[in-house]
Amino acid sequence: MNLRDRWICGLLSVSLLSATMTACSAPWSFWGTEKQEGQPRFGTVSPYGEGSRADLGTERKETEREGGKEQPGDGIEGNTETEEGDEAEDPEEDYPLPERFDYRECGRLPRVGSQGDLGTCWAFATMLALESTLMPEETWDFSEDHISLQNSFGMDQDMGGDYTMAMAYLLAWQGPVREEDDPYGDGMSPAGLAAVKHVQEVQIPEARDYDAIKRAVYFHGGVQTSLYMGMEDEESRSEFYEEETFSYYYNGSEASNHDIVIVGWDDHYPKENFTYPPGQDGAFLCVNSWGAQFGDQGLFYVSYEDVNVGTHNLVYTKVEDPDNYDAVYQSDLCGWLGQLGYGDETAYFANVFRAEETETLEAVGFYATDENTEYEVYVLEEAGEADSFVLGTPMCRGRFRKKGFYTVALPSSVALRAGERFAVAVFVRTPDSIHPVAIEYQNKEPEKAMAQVDLNDGEGYISADGRLWTRVETEQDSNVCLKAYTRRK
């Protein structure tokens, strides 16, 4: 995932999220980055003037969220909280990892599937990673057909995909659905199927941070990643793949073109097992999507020194039952495609919704576009026009250590009347960022506009100071990635 900066009139900046589409063949270019002229000017006032704002850790309870899955017998909780001024501890960071780990040995390896001759490796990787997050307590078989046919990108199954599409589909509650309700390979997908799980948190381990990847595998679930695969299917041959030891190592210049899932590792896996020995021992244990005929019943080892593995990563860290909330209000069905900002690490963003029924607002969801993002969440009842937004006191605040998407539960429910306009707003401070706000972006070039972005389904705003707001749909051809979750009476 490459972030390319572009400046609009020199002040408001937008970055487009470029991703390599993996179709088990050639990579795809996702978004262009050409400059748009004629955009309005925006101020760059920092909301953190010196001495003008209390530090986030000193006024009220702060939560540092990690998500988490407790390993049997390890006694470790994944979520930690701090009171005023306390330093939160992260037990995951301090827990000693084994030198070798294998999902096959602890009942956490899902069934290995086969994508056949379609470009759906990304869909198989997504579903297997998600299934592994729920194991061993729950065993599921999710539909690869549904995610590749019922997403908001309007692409054929032979066009490939990537993990930004996977995040968008799952976080929008478009899925997952059961394989038995939408079987793979028939080219059809029934409409109206409801998600059988709700994904509420996704973390994105940093590129090539092997310790973070291992901890994600150990504490949460399989890590979806990608590599350059020099083969087209299980019957192909490649100089980079050693069939006798099920080992793969590529050290060329080709970009990733195939999605896989990391389900273990071996720090002492011999470098001599590879066709071209790398400089050190060690490999990730990975699941492919070419059925049990490939590798060791569908699994193979990828050298730590492979040039692509571990660069683009995704792990599903909070997956809940579908009765956790009754409704999600959102306008970003294509998810995080770009970023907006004011050339500063801080910004405000907001979405206005209209309550469909008598209900209570319970939580909000949004992206931390980089590590150590601090946030504050505001709720505006009976919201008027943007020029009348008065944020008042934040309902909660905290910090996300990892990049990704998070659901923040409000400390108390907010009652909403049927038909009431309400707004949720978030302040973020993302260190070293100049565009910290995630957006769903409408690219105007037809040959690059694969996402089916609807700019009429939301009312979103961005602000440098929390007082002067700019409508993103009309001014920036985008939707703010900010969701609201409710329960209905």
Short mmCIF file of C-alpha atoms in Angstrom, two decimals:
data_model
loop_
_atom_site.label_atom_id
_atom_site.label_comp_id
_atom_site.label_asym_id
_atom_site.label_seq_id
_atom_site.Cartn_x
_atom_site.Cartn_y
_atom_site.Cartn_z
CA MET A 1 0.00 0.00 0.00
CA ASN A 2 1.64 3.21 -1.16
CA LEU A 3 0.52 6.62 0.04
CA ARG A 4 0.97 9.36 -2.51
CA ASP A 5 0.54 12.95 -1.40
CA ARG A 6 -1.12 15.57 -3.49
CA TRP A 7 -1.91 19.16 -2.59
CA ILE A 8 -5.07 20.97 -3.57
CA CYS A 9 -4.54 24.75 -3.76
CA GLY A 10 -1.62 24.28 -1.40
CA LEU A 11 -3.54 23.95 1.86
CA LEU A 12 -6.03 21.11 2.07
CA SER A 13 -4.23 17.92 1.17
CA VAL A 14 -5.57 14.59 0.03
CA SER A 15 -3.70 11.34 -0.30
CA LEU A 16 -4.99 8.51 -2.43
CA LEU A 17 -4.51 5.00 -1.17
CA SER A 18 -2.83 2.97 -3.88
CA ALA A 19 -3.11 -0.78 -3.68
CA THR A 20 -1.87 -3.65 -5.76
CA MET A 21 -4.73 -5.75 -7.00
CA THR A 22 -3.96 -9.44 -6.68
CA ALA A 23 -5.52 -11.63 -9.32
CA CYS A 24 -2.97 -14.46 -9.41
CA SER A 25 -1.69 -12.93 -12.62
CA ALA A 26 -0.83 -9.29 -13.20
CA PRO A 27 -1.05 -6.43 -10.69
CA TRP A 28 -3.64 -3.72 -11.18
CA SER A 29 -3.24 0.00 -10.68
CA PHE A 30 -6.00 1.11 -8.33
CA TRP A 31 -6.15 4.90 -8.26
CA GLY A 32 -4.57 7.82 -10.08
CA THR A 33 -3.03 10.79 -8.31
CA GLU A 34 -3.46 13.69 -10.71
CA LYS A 35 -3.98 17.11 -9.19
CA GLN A 36 -7.44 18.67 -9.30
CA GLU A 37 -7.60 22.38 -9.91
CA GLY A 38 -10.16 24.88 -8.73
CA GLN A 39 -10.67 23.49 -5.25
CA PRO A 40 -11.42 25.93 -2.42
CA ARG A 41 -8.77 27.10 0.01
CA PHE A 42 -8.83 25.89 3.57
CA GLY A 43 -7.17 27.20 6.69
CA THR A 44 -4.43 25.31 8.46
CA VAL A 45 -5.23 26.35 12.03
CA SER A 46 -4.00 23.70 14.41
CA PRO A 47 -6.54 22.81 17.10
CA TYR A 48 -3.59 22.35 19.44
CA GLY A 49 -2.32 25.86 20.00
CA GLU A 50 0.31 25.93 22.72
CA GLY A 51 -1.38 25.89 26.08
CA SER A 52 -4.83 26.02 24.50
CA ARG A 53 -5.92 22.45 25.10
CA ALA A 54 -5.59 19.96 27.90
CA ASP A 55 -3.47 16.92 27.20
CA LEU A 56 -5.54 13.87 26.23
CA GLY A 57 -4.28 11.83 29.15
CA THR A 58 -5.05 14.17 32.03
CA GLU A 59 -8.76 14.99 32.17
CA ARG A 60 -10.78 11.82 32.00
CA LYS A 61 -10.55 8.10 31.51
CA GLU A 62 -8.54 7.12 28.45
CA THR A 63 -8.66 3.79 26.68
CA GLU A 64 -5.82 2.32 24.66
CA ARG A 65 -7.39 -0.25 22.37
CA GLU A 66 -5.66 -3.26 20.95
CA GLY A 67 -8.41 -5.78 20.43
CA GLY A 68 -7.30 -9.22 21.44
CA LYS A 69 -7.73 -12.92 21.57
CA GLU A 70 -6.55 -14.73 24.65
CA GLN A 71 -4.50 -17.80 24.01
CA PRO A 72 -5.61 -20.84 26.01
CA GLY A 73 -3.78 -20.84 29.31
CA ASP A 74 -1.73 -17.71 28.79
CA GLY A 75 -3.74 -15.50 31.14
CA ILE A 76 -3.37 -12.43 28.96
CA GLU A 77 -6.10 -9.95 28.13
CA GLY A 78 -5.84 -8.10 24.85
CA ASN A 79 -7.62 -4.86 25.86
CA THR A 80 -6.16 -2.53 28.45
CA GLU A 81 -7.47 0.64 30.06
CA THR A 82 -5.82 3.45 31.95
CA GLU A 83 -7.02 5.98 34.45
CA GLU A 84 -5.84 9.60 34.45
CA GLY A 85 -2.15 9.89 33.80
CA ASP A 86 -1.46 6.15 34.08
CA GLU A 87 0.73 4.44 31.54
CA ALA A 88 -1.10 1.54 29.93
CA GLU A 89 0.68 -1.75 29.67
CA ASP A 90 0.39 -3.92 26.59
CA PRO A 91 0.79 -7.56 27.62
CA GLU A 92 1.01 -8.61 23.98
CA GLU A 93 4.18 -6.60 23.47
CA ASP A 94 5.98 -8.14 26.43
CA TYR A 95 4.85 -11.74 26.07
CA PRO A 96 7.71 -13.94 24.80
CA LEU A 97 6.88 -15.58 21.50
CA PRO A 98 7.98 -19.10 20.65
CA GLU A 99 10.60 -19.62 17.96
CA ARG A 100 8.15 -21.84 16.11
CA PHE A 101 4.35 -21.67 15.93
CA ASP A 102 1.87 -23.60 13.77
CA TYR A 103 -1.94 -23.28 13.59
CA ARG A 104 -2.16 -26.96 12.66
CA GLU A 105 -1.00 -27.88 16.12
CA CYS A 106 -3.56 -25.85 18.06
CA GLY A 107 -6.79 -26.40 16.14
CA ARG A 108 -6.82 -23.02 14.43
CA LEU A 109 -6.35 -23.93 10.77
CA PRO A 110 -9.51 -23.59 8.66
CA ARG A 111 -10.28 -25.76 5.65
CA VAL A 112 -8.03 -24.93 2.69
CA GLY A 113 -10.04 -23.95 -0.39
CA SER A 114 -9.33 -23.69 -4.10
CA GLN A 115 -9.98 -20.60 -6.20
CA GLY A 116 -9.91 -22.57 -9.45
CA ASP A 117 -9.24 -20.45 -12.52
CA LEU A 118 -10.76 -17.23 -11.10
CA GLY A 119 -8.85 -14.22 -9.76
CA THR A 120 -10.23 -14.60 -6.24
CA CYS A 121 -7.11 -15.31 -4.19
CA TRP A 122 -7.89 -12.14 -2.20
CA ALA A 123 -11.37 -13.44 -1.34
CA PHE A 124 -10.04 -16.82 -0.20
CA ALA A 125 -7.33 -15.14 1.88
CA THR A 126 -9.91 -12.85 3.49
CA MET A 127 -12.30 -15.63 4.45
CA LEU A 128 -9.58 -17.95 5.74
CA ALA A 129 -8.01 -15.18 7.84
CA LEU A 130 -11.43 -14.31 9.25
CA GLU A 131 -12.30 -17.95 9.97
CA SER A 132 -8.98 -18.44 11.78
CA THR A 133 -9.71 -15.47 14.06
CA LEU A 134 -12.77 -17.29 15.41
CA MET A 135 -11.07 -20.65 15.92
CA PRO A 136 -10.85 -22.86 17.88
CA GLU A 137 -13.98 -21.70 19.73
CA GLU A 138 -16.02 -21.40 16.53
CA THR A 139 -15.66 -23.11 13.17
CA TRP A 140 -17.10 -21.40 10.10
CA ASP A 141 -16.98 -21.77 6.34
CA PHE A 142 -17.57 -18.31 4.85
CA SER A 143 -18.48 -17.65 1.24
CA GLU A 144 -15.78 -16.48 -1.17
CA ASP A 145 -18.43 -16.09 -3.85
CA HIS A 146 -20.31 -13.50 -1.84
CA ILE A 147 -17.37 -11.24 -1.03
CA SER A 148 -16.17 -11.30 -4.65
CA LEU A 149 -19.63 -10.69 -6.17
CA GLN A 150 -21.56 -8.67 -3.58
CA ASN A 151 -19.07 -5.93 -2.70
CA SER A 152 -19.32 -2.27 -3.75
CA PHE A 153 -16.59 -2.35 -6.40
CA GLY A 154 -18.50 -3.77 -9.36
CA MET A 155 -15.68 -6.03 -10.55
CA ASP A 156 -15.77 -9.47 -12.13
CA GLN A 157 -14.25 -12.42 -10.30
CA ASP A 158 -11.43 -12.64 -12.81
CA MET A 159 -10.33 -9.03 -12.20
CA GLY A 160 -8.67 -9.62 -8.84
CA GLY A 161 -8.92 -7.57 -5.68
CA ASP A 162 -7.04 -6.53 -2.55
CA TYR A 163 -7.42 -6.16 1.18
CA THR A 164 -8.88 -2.63 1.01
CA MET A 165 -11.86 -4.22 -0.75
CA ALA A 166 -12.00 -6.92 1.90
CA MET A 167 -12.06 -4.36 4.71
CA ALA A 168 -14.78 -2.33 3.02
CA TYR A 169 -17.02 -5.36 2.48
CA LEU A 170 -16.71 -6.66 6.03
CA LEU A 171 -16.83 -3.33 7.86
CA ALA A 172 -19.95 -2.34 5.92
CA TRP A 173 -21.62 -5.54 7.19
CA GLN A 174 -22.14 -6.71 3.62
CA GLY A 175 -20.83 -10.06 4.82
CA PRO A 176 -19.59 -12.58 5.63
CA VAL A 177 -22.25 -15.15 4.75
CA ARG A 178 -22.11 -18.94 4.92
CA GLU A 179 -20.61 -20.93 2.06
CA GLU A 180 -23.70 -23.14 2.00
CA ASP A 181 -25.86 -20.06 1.33
CA ASP A 182 -23.67 -18.87 -1.56
CA PRO A 183 -21.52 -21.71 -2.93
CA TYR A 184 -18.37 -20.89 -4.81
CA GLY A 185 -17.83 -21.19 -8.53
CA ASP A 186 -21.32 -20.98 -10.03
CA GLY A 187 -21.00 -17.33 -11.07
CA MET A 188 -24.13 -16.40 -9.14
CA SER A 189 -24.72 -14.80 -5.76
CA PRO A 190 -28.19 -14.40 -4.25
CA ALA A 191 -29.17 -10.92 -3.10
CA GLY A 192 -30.41 -10.15 0.38
CA LEU A 193 -28.19 -12.46 2.43
CA ALA A 194 -27.45 -11.00 5.87
CA ALA A 195 -24.01 -11.06 7.47
CA VAL A 196 -23.63 -13.87 10.00
CA LYS A 197 -20.83 -12.00 11.81
CA HIS A 198 -19.99 -8.34 12.29
CA VAL A 199 -16.36 -7.29 11.93
CA GLN A 200 -15.78 -4.35 14.29
CA GLU A 201 -12.01 -4.07 14.37
CA VAL A 202 -9.21 -4.59 11.87
CA GLN A 203 -5.53 -3.97 12.48
CA ILE A 204 -2.87 -3.33 9.85
CA PRO A 205 0.59 -4.44 11.03
CA GLU A 206 3.35 -2.24 9.68
CA ALA A 207 5.23 -3.36 6.59
CA ARG A 208 8.00 -5.87 7.31
CA ASP A 209 7.47 -5.64 11.06
CA TYR A 210 7.84 -9.35 11.59
CA ASP A 211 7.45 -9.18 15.35
CA ALA A 212 4.10 -7.39 14.94
CA ILE A 213 2.99 -9.93 12.33
CA LYS A 214 3.88 -12.84 14.58
CA ARG A 215 2.06 -11.31 17.53
CA ALA A 216 -1.00 -10.74 15.36
CA VAL A 217 -0.94 -14.40 14.32
CA TYR A 218 -0.37 -15.59 17.89
CA PHE A 219 -2.94 -13.42 19.66
CA HIS A 220 -5.58 -12.74 17.01
CA GLY A 221 -5.75 -14.67 13.74
CA GLY A 222 -4.16 -15.40 10.42
CA VAL A 223 -2.50 -12.38 8.81
CA GLN A 224 -3.59 -11.68 5.26
CA THR A 225 -0.58 -10.66 3.17
CA SER A 226 0.66 -10.87 -0.41
CA LEU A 227 3.66 -11.89 -2.49
CA TYR A 228 4.81 -12.24 -6.06
CA MET A 229 3.83 -15.74 -7.13
CA GLY A 230 5.72 -17.04 -10.15
CA MET A 231 3.10 -19.73 -10.75
CA GLU A 232 -0.48 -19.57 -11.99
CA ASP A 233 -1.90 -22.59 -10.17
CA GLU A 234 -1.03 -25.78 -8.31
CA GLU A 235 0.05 -27.51 -11.53
CA SER A 236 2.54 -24.80 -12.50
CA ARG A 237 6.25 -24.85 -11.80
CA SER A 238 8.53 -22.02 -10.72
CA GLU A 239 12.24 -21.67 -10.09
CA PHE A 240 11.36 -19.85 -6.87
CA TYR A 241 9.37 -22.77 -5.43
CA GLU A 242 11.04 -25.90 -4.11
CA GLU A 243 8.45 -28.70 -4.36
CA GLU A 244 10.19 -31.20 -2.11
CA THR A 245 10.33 -28.86 0.89
CA PHE A 246 7.23 -26.75 0.07
CA SER A 247 9.33 -23.59 0.27
CA TYR A 248 9.18 -20.33 -1.67
CA TYR A 249 11.59 -17.42 -1.92
CA TYR A 250 11.49 -14.55 -4.42
CA ASN A 251 14.11 -11.80 -4.45
CA GLY A 252 13.34 -10.02 -7.72
CA SER A 253 11.68 -6.74 -8.62
CA GLU A 254 8.13 -7.86 -9.40
CA ALA A 255 5.31 -6.48 -7.26
CA SER A 256 2.87 -8.65 -5.32
CA ASN A 257 0.24 -10.43 -7.38
CA HIS A 258 -1.16 -13.07 -5.02
CA ASP A 259 -2.79 -13.04 -1.57
CA ILE A 260 -2.00 -15.66 1.07
CA VAL A 261 -2.46 -16.02 4.84
CA ILE A 262 0.29 -16.35 7.44
CA VAL A 263 -0.66 -19.00 10.03
CA GLY A 264 2.67 -19.63 11.74
CA TRP A 265 6.43 -19.35 11.52
CA ASP A 266 9.70 -21.15 12.14
CA ASP A 267 12.71 -19.01 13.00
CA HIS A 268 15.03 -21.94 12.30
CA TYR A 269 13.56 -23.10 9.01
CA PRO A 270 16.73 -23.97 7.05
CA LYS A 271 17.72 -21.57 4.31
CA GLU A 272 19.04 -24.58 2.40
CA ASN A 273 15.43 -25.69 1.85
CA PHE A 274 14.92 -22.95 -0.73
CA THR A 275 15.87 -23.21 -4.41
CA TYR A 276 17.96 -20.07 -4.05
CA PRO A 277 19.14 -19.92 -0.42
CA PRO A 278 18.45 -16.57 1.28
CA GLY A 279 20.94 -15.02 3.67
CA GLN A 280 19.35 -16.40 6.84
CA ASP A 281 17.19 -19.19 8.22
CA GLY A 282 13.55 -18.54 9.03
CA ALA A 283 10.20 -18.59 7.24
CA PHE A 284 6.51 -17.90 7.61
CA LEU A 285 4.06 -20.79 7.38
CA CYS A 286 1.40 -19.72 4.86
CA VAL A 287 -1.88 -20.99 3.42
CA ASN A 288 -2.47 -20.77 -0.32
CA SER A 289 -5.78 -20.89 -2.19
CA TRP A 290 -4.96 -23.70 -4.61
CA GLY A 291 -6.47 -26.53 -2.60
CA ALA A 292 -4.81 -29.38 -0.73
CA GLN A 293 -2.99 -30.53 -3.87
CA PHE A 294 -0.53 -27.67 -3.53
CA GLY A 295 2.34 -27.80 -1.06
CA ASP A 296 1.85 -29.60 2.23
CA GLN A 297 -1.94 -30.01 2.12
CA GLY A 298 -2.27 -26.42 0.90
CA LEU A 299 0.46 -24.89 3.11
CA PHE A 300 3.99 -23.77 2.26
CA TYR A 301 6.91 -21.85 3.75
CA VAL A 302 7.92 -18.36 2.60
CA SER A 303 11.36 -17.04 3.50
CA TYR A 304 11.59 -14.05 5.82
CA GLU A 305 13.75 -12.50 3.10
CA ASP A 306 11.12 -12.73 0.37
CA VAL A 307 10.89 -9.17 -0.99
CA ASN A 308 7.09 -8.89 -0.76
CA VAL A 309 5.79 -11.07 2.04
CA GLY A 310 4.77 -9.09 5.13
CA THR A 311 4.63 -5.76 3.29
CA HIS A 312 0.84 -5.39 3.02
CA ASN A 313 -0.85 -6.97 6.06
CA LEU A 314 -4.28 -7.29 7.61
CA VAL A 315 -5.66 -9.09 10.67
CA TYR A 316 -9.26 -9.23 11.94
CA THR A 317 -9.05 -8.51 15.66
CA LYS A 318 -12.69 -8.12 16.71
CA VAL A 319 -15.44 -10.23 15.16
CA GLU A 320 -18.80 -10.24 16.92
CA ASP A 321 -22.23 -11.85 16.60
CA PRO A 322 -24.69 -10.01 14.36
CA ASP A 323 -26.91 -8.99 17.29
CA ASN A 324 -24.21 -6.71 18.77
CA TYR A 325 -25.95 -3.69 17.22
CA ASP A 326 -29.20 -3.37 15.30
CA ALA A 327 -28.10 -0.85 12.69
CA VAL A 328 -25.01 0.78 11.22
CA TYR A 329 -25.20 4.28 9.74
CA GLN A 330 -22.52 4.79 7.09
CA SER A 331 -21.73 6.34 3.73
CA ASP A 332 -18.39 4.65 2.97
CA LEU A 333 -19.32 1.30 1.46
CA CYS A 334 -16.03 1.27 -0.48
CA GLY A 335 -14.07 2.05 2.66
CA TRP A 336 -10.67 3.66 3.08
CA LEU A 337 -9.46 4.71 -0.38
CA GLY A 338 -7.70 7.99 0.42
CA GLN A 339 -7.01 10.56 3.11
CA LEU A 340 -7.70 14.23 3.74
CA GLY A 341 -5.90 16.74 5.95
CA TYR A 342 -4.60 20.27 6.39
CA GLY A 343 -0.87 19.65 6.22
CA ASP A 344 -0.97 18.89 9.94
CA GLU A 345 -1.21 15.81 12.13
CA THR A 346 -4.56 16.96 13.57
CA ALA A 347 -8.03 17.30 12.06
CA TYR A 348 -11.73 17.02 12.86
CA PHE A 349 -14.23 15.07 10.80
CA ALA A 350 -17.96 14.46 11.14
CA ASN A 351 -20.93 12.68 9.60
CA VAL A 352 -24.58 13.69 9.92
CA PHE A 353 -27.23 10.97 9.88
CA ARG A 354 -31.01 10.85 10.31
CA ALA A 355 -32.36 8.27 12.75
CA GLU A 356 -34.65 5.82 11.00
CA GLU A 357 -36.41 4.71 14.18
CA THR A 358 -36.51 5.39 17.89
CA GLU A 359 -33.09 4.06 18.87
CA THR A 360 -30.00 4.64 20.94
CA LEU A 361 -26.55 5.52 19.66
CA GLU A 362 -24.09 3.07 21.19
CA ALA A 363 -20.77 3.34 19.35
CA VAL A 364 -18.84 4.91 16.50
CA GLY A 365 -16.30 3.38 14.13
CA PHE A 366 -13.45 4.98 12.21
CA TYR A 367 -9.91 4.42 10.93
CA ALA A 368 -6.62 5.22 12.60
CA THR A 369 -4.58 5.98 9.50
CA ASP A 370 -1.30 5.42 11.30
CA GLU A 371 0.11 4.22 14.59
CA ASN A 372 -0.45 6.02 17.93
CA THR A 373 -3.50 7.95 16.75
CA GLU A 374 -5.12 9.89 19.59
CA TYR A 375 -8.83 10.59 19.31
CA GLU A 376 -11.81 12.32 20.85
CA VAL A 377 -15.42 11.41 20.06
CA TYR A 378 -18.29 13.90 20.08
CA VAL A 379 -22.04 13.45 19.59
CA LEU A 380 -24.41 16.22 18.51
CA GLU A 381 -28.10 15.60 19.11
CA GLU A 382 -30.66 17.58 17.08
CA ALA A 383 -27.85 18.51 14.72
CA GLY A 384 -28.44 21.59 12.63
CA GLU A 385 -26.36 22.79 9.71
CA ALA A 386 -22.59 22.52 9.81
CA ASP A 387 -22.10 26.20 10.57
CA SER A 388 -23.92 25.66 13.87
CA PHE A 389 -21.89 22.65 15.06
CA VAL A 390 -20.80 23.19 18.66
CA LEU A 391 -18.83 20.17 19.79
CA GLY A 392 -18.77 20.78 23.54
CA THR A 393 -17.16 18.14 25.75
CA PRO A 394 -15.98 14.89 24.18
CA MET A 395 -17.85 11.77 25.25
CA CYS A 396 -14.65 9.74 25.26
CA ARG A 397 -11.02 9.90 24.24
CA GLY A 398 -8.14 7.51 23.84
CA ARG A 399 -5.33 6.26 21.64
CA PHE A 400 -4.92 3.48 19.08
CA ARG A 401 -1.46 1.99 19.09
CA LYS A 402 -1.94 0.21 15.77
CA LYS A 403 -3.13 1.42 12.39
CA GLY A 404 -6.54 0.06 11.40
CA PHE A 405 -10.29 0.35 11.93
CA TYR A 406 -11.76 0.51 15.44
CA THR A 407 -15.19 0.58 17.06
CA VAL A 408 -15.37 2.88 20.08
CA ALA A 409 -18.22 2.17 22.49
CA LEU A 410 -19.72 5.30 24.00
CA PRO A 411 -19.64 5.50 27.82
CA SER A 412 -23.41 6.06 27.81
CA SER A 413 -26.14 5.57 25.22
CA VAL A 414 -27.58 8.58 23.39
CA ALA A 415 -31.34 8.47 22.82
CA LEU A 416 -32.47 9.32 19.29
CA ARG A 417 -35.96 10.06 18.03
CA ALA A 418 -37.20 8.67 14.72
CA GLY A 419 -36.36 11.24 12.06
CA GLU A 420 -33.87 13.15 14.22
CA ARG A 421 -30.73 14.53 12.60
CA PHE A 422 -27.72 13.63 14.68
CA ALA A 423 -24.01 14.01 14.11
CA VAL A 424 -20.96 12.11 15.26
CA ALA A 425 -17.64 13.92 15.14
CA VAL A 426 -14.07 12.84 15.82
CA PHE A 427 -10.88 14.73 16.50
CA VAL A 428 -7.67 12.88 15.65
CA ARG A 429 -3.99 13.51 16.15
CA THR A 430 -1.89 11.15 14.07
CA PRO A 431 1.85 11.72 14.57
CA ASP A 432 3.78 12.78 11.46
CA SER A 433 0.68 12.74 9.25
CA ILE A 434 -0.46 15.61 7.03
CA HIS A 435 -3.74 13.96 6.05
CA PRO A 436 -5.03 11.91 9.02
CA VAL A 437 -8.69 11.53 7.94
CA ALA A 438 -9.72 8.39 6.02
CA ILE A 439 -12.11 8.97 3.11
CA GLU A 440 -13.93 7.06 0.41
CA TYR A 441 -12.87 8.83 -2.76
CA GLN A 442 -14.54 9.16 -6.14
CA ASN A 443 -11.96 9.07 -8.88
CA LYS A 444 -13.30 10.88 -11.95
CA GLU A 445 -11.35 8.91 -14.53
CA PRO A 446 -13.68 6.15 -15.82
CA GLU A 447 -10.88 3.67 -16.52
CA LYS A 448 -9.67 3.96 -12.91
CA ALA A 449 -12.99 4.35 -11.09
CA MET A 450 -13.51 0.71 -10.13
CA ALA A 451 -15.10 1.63 -6.80
CA GLN A 452 -18.83 2.36 -7.02
CA VAL A 453 -18.70 5.43 -4.77
CA ASP A 454 -22.07 7.05 -4.02
CA LEU A 455 -21.67 10.72 -3.10
CA ASN A 456 -25.40 11.13 -2.46
CA ASP A 457 -25.68 8.76 0.49
CA GLY A 458 -24.00 10.89 3.16
CA GLU A 459 -23.36 14.27 4.69
CA GLY A 460 -19.75 14.49 5.79
CA TYR A 461 -17.49 17.31 6.90
CA ILE A 462 -13.87 18.06 7.73
CA SER A 463 -12.47 20.89 9.82
CA ALA A 464 -9.09 22.15 10.95
CA ASP A 465 -10.35 23.70 14.19
CA GLY A 466 -13.72 22.09 14.99
CA ARG A 467 -15.55 25.34 14.24
CA LEU A 468 -15.38 25.95 10.49
CA TRP A 469 -16.53 22.90 8.52
CA THR A 470 -16.29 21.97 4.84
CA ARG A 471 -18.64 19.53 3.09
CA VAL A 472 -16.53 16.73 1.62
CA GLU A 473 -19.06 15.34 -0.86
CA THR A 474 -19.36 18.60 -2.77
CA GLU A 475 -15.86 20.00 -2.28
CA GLN A 476 -13.68 16.88 -2.38
CA ASP A 477 -15.76 14.22 -4.22
CA SER A 478 -15.52 11.97 -1.18
CA ASN A 479 -17.30 10.50 1.83
CA VAL A 480 -15.91 10.53 5.36
CA CYS A 481 -15.14 7.07 6.75
CA LEU A 482 -17.07 7.36 10.01
CA LYS A 483 -19.81 4.95 11.10
CA ALA A 484 -22.45 5.07 13.86
CA TYR A 485 -23.91 1.97 15.53
CA THR A 486 -27.34 1.91 17.19
CA ARG A 487 -29.73 -0.35 19.03
CA ARG A 488 -33.47 -0.13 18.40
CA LYS A 489 -36.28 -0.47 20.89
#
